[in-house]
PDB file of C-alpha atoms in Angstrom:
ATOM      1  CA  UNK A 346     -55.373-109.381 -21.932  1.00  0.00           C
ATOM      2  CA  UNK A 347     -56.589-105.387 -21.313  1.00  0.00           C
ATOM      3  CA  UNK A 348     -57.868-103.644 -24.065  1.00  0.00           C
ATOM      4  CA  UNK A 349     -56.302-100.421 -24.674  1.00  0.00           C
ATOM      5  CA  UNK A 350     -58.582 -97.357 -24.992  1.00  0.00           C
ATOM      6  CA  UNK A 351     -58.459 -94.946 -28.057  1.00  0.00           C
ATOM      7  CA  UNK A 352     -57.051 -92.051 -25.866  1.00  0.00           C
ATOM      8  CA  UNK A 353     -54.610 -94.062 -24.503  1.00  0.00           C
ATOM      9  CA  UNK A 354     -53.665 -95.050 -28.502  1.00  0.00           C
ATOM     10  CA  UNK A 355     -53.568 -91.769 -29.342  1.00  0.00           C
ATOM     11  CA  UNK A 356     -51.313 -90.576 -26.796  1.00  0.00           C
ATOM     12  CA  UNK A 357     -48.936 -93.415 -27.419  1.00  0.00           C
ATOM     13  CA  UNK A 358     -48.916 -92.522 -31.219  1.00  0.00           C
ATOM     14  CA  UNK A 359     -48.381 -88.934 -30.128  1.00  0.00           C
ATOM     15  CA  UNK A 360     -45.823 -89.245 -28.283  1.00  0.00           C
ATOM     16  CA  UNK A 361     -43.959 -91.619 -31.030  1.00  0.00           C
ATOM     17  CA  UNK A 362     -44.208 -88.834 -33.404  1.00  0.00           C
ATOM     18  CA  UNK A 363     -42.897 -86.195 -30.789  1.00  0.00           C
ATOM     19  CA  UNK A 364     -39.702 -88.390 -30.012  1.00  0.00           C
ATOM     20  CA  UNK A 365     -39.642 -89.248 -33.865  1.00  0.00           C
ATOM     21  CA  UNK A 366     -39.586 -85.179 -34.513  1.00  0.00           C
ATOM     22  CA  UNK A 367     -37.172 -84.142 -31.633  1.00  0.00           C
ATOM     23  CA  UNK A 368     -34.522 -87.390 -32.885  1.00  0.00           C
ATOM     24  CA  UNK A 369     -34.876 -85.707 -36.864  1.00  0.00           C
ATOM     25  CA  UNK A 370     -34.562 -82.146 -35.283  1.00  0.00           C
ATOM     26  CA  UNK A 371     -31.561 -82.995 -33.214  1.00  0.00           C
ATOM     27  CA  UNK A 372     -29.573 -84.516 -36.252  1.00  0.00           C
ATOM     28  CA  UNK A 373     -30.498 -81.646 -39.001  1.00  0.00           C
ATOM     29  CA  UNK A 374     -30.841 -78.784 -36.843  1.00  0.00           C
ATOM     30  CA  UNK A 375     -26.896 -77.894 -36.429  1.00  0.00           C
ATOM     31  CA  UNK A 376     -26.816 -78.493 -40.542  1.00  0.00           C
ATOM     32  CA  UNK A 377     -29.518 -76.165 -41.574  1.00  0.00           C
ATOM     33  CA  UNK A 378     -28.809 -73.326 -39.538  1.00  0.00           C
ATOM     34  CA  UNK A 379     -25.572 -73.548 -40.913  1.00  0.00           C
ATOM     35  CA  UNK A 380     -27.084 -73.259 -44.191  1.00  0.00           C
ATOM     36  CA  UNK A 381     -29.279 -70.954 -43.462  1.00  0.00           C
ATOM     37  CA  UNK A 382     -26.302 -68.428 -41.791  1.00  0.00           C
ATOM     38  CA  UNK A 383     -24.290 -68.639 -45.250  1.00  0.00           C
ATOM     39  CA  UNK A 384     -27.408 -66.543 -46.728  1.00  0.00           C
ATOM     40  CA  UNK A 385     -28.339 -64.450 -44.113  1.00  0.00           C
ATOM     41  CA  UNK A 386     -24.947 -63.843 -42.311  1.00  0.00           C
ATOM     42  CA  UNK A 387     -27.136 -63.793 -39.026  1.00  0.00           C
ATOM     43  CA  UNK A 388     -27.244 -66.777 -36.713  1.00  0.00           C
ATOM     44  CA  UNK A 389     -30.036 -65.448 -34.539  1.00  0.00           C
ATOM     45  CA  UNK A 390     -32.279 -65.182 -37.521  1.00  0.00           C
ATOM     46  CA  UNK A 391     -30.659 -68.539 -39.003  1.00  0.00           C
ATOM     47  CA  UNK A 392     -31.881 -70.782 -35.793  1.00  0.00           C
ATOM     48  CA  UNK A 393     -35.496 -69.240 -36.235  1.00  0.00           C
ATOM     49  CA  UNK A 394     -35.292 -69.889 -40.009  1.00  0.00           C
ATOM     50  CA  UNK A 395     -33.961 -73.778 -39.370  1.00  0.00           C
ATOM     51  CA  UNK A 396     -36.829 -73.939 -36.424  1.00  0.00           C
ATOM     52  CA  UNK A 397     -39.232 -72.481 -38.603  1.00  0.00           C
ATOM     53  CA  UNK A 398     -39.072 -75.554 -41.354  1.00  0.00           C
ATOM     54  CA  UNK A 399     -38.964 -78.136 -38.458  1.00  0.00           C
ATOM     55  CA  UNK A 400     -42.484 -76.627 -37.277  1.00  0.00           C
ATOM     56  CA  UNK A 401     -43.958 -76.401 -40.931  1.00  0.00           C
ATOM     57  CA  UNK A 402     -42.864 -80.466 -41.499  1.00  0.00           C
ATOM     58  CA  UNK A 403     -44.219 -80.957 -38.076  1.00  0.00           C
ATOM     59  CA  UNK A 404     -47.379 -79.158 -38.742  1.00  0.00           C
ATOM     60  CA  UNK A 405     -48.106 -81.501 -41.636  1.00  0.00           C
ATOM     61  CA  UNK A 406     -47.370 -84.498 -41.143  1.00  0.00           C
ATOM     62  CA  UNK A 407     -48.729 -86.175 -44.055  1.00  0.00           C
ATOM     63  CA  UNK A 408     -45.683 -84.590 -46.171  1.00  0.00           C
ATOM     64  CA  UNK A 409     -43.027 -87.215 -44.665  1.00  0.00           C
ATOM     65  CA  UNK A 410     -44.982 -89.810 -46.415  1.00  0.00           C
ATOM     66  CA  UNK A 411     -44.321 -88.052 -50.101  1.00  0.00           C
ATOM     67  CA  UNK A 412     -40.892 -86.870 -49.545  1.00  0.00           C
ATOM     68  CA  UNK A 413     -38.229 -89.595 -50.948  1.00  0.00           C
ATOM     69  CA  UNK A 414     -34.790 -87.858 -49.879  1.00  0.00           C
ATOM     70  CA  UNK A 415     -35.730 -86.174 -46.184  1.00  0.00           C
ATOM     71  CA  UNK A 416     -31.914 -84.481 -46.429  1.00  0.00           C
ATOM     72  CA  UNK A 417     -32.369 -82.760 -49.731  1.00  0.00           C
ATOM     73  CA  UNK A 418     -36.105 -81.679 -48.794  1.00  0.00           C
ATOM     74  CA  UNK A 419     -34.994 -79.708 -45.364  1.00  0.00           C
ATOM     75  CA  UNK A 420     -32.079 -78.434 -47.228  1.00  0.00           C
ATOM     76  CA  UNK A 421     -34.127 -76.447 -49.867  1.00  0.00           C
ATOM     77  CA  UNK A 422     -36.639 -75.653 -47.642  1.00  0.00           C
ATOM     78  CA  UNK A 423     -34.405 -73.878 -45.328  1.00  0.00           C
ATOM     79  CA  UNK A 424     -32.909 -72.309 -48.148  1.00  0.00           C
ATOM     80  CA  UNK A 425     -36.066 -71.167 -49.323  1.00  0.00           C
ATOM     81  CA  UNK A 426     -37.143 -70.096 -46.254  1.00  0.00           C
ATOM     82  CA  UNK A 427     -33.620 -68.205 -45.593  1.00  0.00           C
ATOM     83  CA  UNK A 428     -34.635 -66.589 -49.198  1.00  0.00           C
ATOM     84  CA  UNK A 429     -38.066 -65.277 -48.104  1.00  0.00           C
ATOM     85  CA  UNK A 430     -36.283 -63.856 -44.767  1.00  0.00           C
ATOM     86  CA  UNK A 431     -34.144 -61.839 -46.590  1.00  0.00           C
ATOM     87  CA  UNK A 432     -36.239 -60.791 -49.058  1.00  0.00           C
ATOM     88  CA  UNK A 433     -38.824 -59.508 -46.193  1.00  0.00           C
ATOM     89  CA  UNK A 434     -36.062 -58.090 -44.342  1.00  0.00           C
ATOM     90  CA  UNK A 435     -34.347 -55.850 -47.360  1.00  0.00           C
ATOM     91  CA  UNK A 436     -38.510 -54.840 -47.936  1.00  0.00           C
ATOM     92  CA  UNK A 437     -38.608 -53.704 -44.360  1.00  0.00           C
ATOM     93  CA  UNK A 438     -35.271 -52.226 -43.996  1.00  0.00           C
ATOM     94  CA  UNK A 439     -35.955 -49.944 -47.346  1.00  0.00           C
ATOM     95  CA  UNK A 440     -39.286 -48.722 -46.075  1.00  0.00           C
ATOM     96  CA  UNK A 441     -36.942 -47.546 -42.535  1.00  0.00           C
ATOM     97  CA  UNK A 442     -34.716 -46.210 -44.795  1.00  0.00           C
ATOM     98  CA  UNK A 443     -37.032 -44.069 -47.018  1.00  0.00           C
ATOM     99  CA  UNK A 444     -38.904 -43.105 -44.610  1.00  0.00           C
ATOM    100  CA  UNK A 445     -35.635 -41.786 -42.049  1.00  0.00           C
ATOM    101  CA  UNK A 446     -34.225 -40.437 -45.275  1.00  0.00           C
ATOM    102  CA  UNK A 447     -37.427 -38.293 -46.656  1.00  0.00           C
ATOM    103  CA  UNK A 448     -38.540 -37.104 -43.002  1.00  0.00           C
ATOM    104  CA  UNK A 449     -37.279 -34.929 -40.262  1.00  0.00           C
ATOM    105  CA  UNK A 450     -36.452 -36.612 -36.627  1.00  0.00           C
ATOM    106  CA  UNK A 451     -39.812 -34.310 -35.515  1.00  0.00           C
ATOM    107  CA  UNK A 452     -41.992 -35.904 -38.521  1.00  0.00           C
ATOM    108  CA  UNK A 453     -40.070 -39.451 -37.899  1.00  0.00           C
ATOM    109  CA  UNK A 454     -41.394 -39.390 -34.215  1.00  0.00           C
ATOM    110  CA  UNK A 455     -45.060 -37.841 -34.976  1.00  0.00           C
ATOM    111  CA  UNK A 456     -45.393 -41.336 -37.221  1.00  0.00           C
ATOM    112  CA  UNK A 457     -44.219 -43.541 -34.349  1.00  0.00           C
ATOM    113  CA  UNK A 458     -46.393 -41.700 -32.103  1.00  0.00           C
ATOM    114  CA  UNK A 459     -49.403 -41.727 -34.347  1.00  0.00           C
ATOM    115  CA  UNK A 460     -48.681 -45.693 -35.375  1.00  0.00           C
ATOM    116  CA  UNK A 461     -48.652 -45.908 -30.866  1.00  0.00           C
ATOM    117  CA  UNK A 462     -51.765 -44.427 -30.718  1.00  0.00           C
ATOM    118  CA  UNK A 463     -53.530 -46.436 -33.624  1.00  0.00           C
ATOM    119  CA  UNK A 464     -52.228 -49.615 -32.187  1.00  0.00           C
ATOM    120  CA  UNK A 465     -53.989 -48.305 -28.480  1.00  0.00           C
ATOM    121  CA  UNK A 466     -57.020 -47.231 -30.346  1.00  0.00           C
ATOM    122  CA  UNK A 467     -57.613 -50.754 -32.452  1.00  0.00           C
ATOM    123  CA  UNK A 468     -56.940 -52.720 -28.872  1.00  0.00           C
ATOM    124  CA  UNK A 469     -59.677 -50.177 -27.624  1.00  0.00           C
ATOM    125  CA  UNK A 470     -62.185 -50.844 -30.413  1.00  0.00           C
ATOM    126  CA  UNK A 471     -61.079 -54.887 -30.145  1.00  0.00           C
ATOM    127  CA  UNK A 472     -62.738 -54.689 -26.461  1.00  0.00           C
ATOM    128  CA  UNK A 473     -66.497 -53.801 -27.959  1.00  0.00           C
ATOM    129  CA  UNK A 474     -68.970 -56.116 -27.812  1.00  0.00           C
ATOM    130  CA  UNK A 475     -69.037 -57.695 -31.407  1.00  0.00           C
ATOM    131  CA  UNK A 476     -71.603 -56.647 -32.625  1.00  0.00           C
ATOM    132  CA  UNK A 477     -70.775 -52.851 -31.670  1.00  0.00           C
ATOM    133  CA  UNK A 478     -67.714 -53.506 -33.242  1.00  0.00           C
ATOM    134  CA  UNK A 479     -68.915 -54.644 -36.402  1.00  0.00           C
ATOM    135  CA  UNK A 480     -71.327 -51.672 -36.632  1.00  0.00           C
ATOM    136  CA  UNK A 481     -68.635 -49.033 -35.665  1.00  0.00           C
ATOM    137  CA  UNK A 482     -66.104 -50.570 -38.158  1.00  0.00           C
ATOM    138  CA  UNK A 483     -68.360 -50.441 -40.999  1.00  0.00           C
ATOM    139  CA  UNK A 484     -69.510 -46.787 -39.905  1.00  0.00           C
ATOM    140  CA  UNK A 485     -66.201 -45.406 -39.082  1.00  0.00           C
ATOM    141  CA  UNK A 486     -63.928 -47.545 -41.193  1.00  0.00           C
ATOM    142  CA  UNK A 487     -65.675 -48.653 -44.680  1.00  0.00           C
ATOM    143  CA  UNK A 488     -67.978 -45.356 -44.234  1.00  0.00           C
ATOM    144  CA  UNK A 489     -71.613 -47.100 -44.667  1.00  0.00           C
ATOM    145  CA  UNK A 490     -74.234 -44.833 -43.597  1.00  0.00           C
ATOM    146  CA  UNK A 491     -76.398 -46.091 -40.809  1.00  0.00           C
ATOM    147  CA  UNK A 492     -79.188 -46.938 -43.241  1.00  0.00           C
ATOM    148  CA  UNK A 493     -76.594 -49.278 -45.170  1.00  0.00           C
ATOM    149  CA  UNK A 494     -75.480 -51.000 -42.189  1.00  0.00           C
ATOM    150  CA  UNK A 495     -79.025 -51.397 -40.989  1.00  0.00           C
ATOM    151  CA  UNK A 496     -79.604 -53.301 -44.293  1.00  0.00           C
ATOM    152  CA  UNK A 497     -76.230 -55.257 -44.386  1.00  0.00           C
ATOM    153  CA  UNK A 498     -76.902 -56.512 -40.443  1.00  0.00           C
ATOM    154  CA  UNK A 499     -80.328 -56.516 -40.593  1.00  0.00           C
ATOM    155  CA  UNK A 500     -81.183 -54.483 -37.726  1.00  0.00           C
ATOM    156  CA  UNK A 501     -83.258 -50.985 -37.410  1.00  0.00           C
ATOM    157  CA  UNK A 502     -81.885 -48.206 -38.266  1.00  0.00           C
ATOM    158  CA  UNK A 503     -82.249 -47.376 -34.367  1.00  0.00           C
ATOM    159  CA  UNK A 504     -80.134 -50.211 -33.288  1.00  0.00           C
ATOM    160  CA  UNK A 505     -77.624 -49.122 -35.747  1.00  0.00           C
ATOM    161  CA  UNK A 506     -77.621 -45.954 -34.057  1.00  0.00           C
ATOM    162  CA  UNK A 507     -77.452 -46.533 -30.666  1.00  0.00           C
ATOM    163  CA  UNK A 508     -74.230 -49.114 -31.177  1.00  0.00           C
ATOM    164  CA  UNK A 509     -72.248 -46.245 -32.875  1.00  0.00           C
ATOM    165  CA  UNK A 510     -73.397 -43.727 -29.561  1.00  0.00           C
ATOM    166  CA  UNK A 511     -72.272 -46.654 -26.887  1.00  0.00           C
ATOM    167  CA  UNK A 512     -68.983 -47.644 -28.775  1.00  0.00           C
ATOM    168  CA  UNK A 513     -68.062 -43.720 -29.211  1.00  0.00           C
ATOM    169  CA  UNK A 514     -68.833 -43.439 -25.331  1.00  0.00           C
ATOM    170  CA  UNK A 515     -66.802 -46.487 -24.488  1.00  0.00           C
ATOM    171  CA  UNK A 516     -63.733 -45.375 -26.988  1.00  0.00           C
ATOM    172  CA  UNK A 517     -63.791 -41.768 -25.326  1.00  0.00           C
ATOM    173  CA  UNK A 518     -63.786 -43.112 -21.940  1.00  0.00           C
ATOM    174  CA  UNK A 519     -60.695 -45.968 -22.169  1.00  0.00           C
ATOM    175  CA  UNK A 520     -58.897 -43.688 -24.823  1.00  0.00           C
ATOM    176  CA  UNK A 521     -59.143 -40.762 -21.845  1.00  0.00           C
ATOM    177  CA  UNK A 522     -58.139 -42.952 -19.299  1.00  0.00           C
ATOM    178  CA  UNK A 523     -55.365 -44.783 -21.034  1.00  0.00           C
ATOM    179  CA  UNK A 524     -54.047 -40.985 -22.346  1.00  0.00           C
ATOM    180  CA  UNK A 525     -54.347 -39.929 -18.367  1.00  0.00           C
ATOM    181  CA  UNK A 526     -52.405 -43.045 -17.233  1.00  0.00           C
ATOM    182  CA  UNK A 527     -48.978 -41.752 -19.802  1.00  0.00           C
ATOM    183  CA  UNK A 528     -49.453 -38.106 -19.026  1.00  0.00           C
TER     184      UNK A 528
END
């Protein structure tokens, strides 16, 4: 008789609990999203709220093992998770509204440009070198002076220094070549 190997276990096991998964999504899927849609009215949002408690259960496992009715747990998870959508959605939509209603169209579109160019800027400073990044973060950001980053990284006063010239050098040069490419 051939003795199995562990990876060859594993991937049998793995592939139980996949079928296992995709047979328990198939028969509750259709039920929670309609659950779901009765709270949020949205059946776009519902599917990703259903999906969304499939990939928590299937993220861990060992909770199958402690739940005793599997119906009644993904029913009140999707409606908790419905709950929480709504409750981040009616947050997000009054921040929109305060801010349309207590700002001109001219002031509305400085903040999405100036949220554009932050988001540019952080993928800028996301392409130092790490530990130019951490210095220039803690300089520019939490406002250390070099001497207090020297001490917090342990590195010369110098060092600190020269990271802050190179990652100001590399900012200017990407941030004036990315504003180039839009202009």
């Amino acid at each position: 008789m051939k003795k199995l190997n562990k990876e060859h276990i594993v991937s049998q096991i793995s592939a139980e609990k996949e079928s296992a998964f995709e047979q328990l999504f198939k028969e509750h899927y259709p039920r929670l999203v309609s659950i779901s849609n009765k709270i949020i009215g949205d059946i776009d949002d519902s599917k990703d709220c259903a999906q969304a408690v499939f990939v928590k259960l299937f993220e861990s496992e060992e909770k199958l093992e402690n739940i005793n009715n599997l119906k009644a747990y993904l029913n009140r998870a999707v409606i908790n998770t419905s709950i929480n959508f709504n409750k981040k959605k009616s947050k997000t939509i009054g921040f929109v509204t305060n801010v349309l209603n207590s700002t001109s169209i001219s002031q509305f579109r400085d903040l999405i440009e100036e949220s554009e160019e932050e988001s540019k800027t952080w993928k800028v400073i996301n392409e130092l070198p790490p530990q130019s990044k951490k210095v220039f973060i803690m300089s520019r950001f939490q406002d250390l002076s070099n001497q207090e980053i020297s001490i917090k990284l342990n590195i010369s006063k110098r060092t600190v220094e020269t990271h802050i010239s190179k990652s100001l050098k590399f900012l200017r040069g990407k941030l004036l070549y990315l504003c180039a490419l839009f202009i």
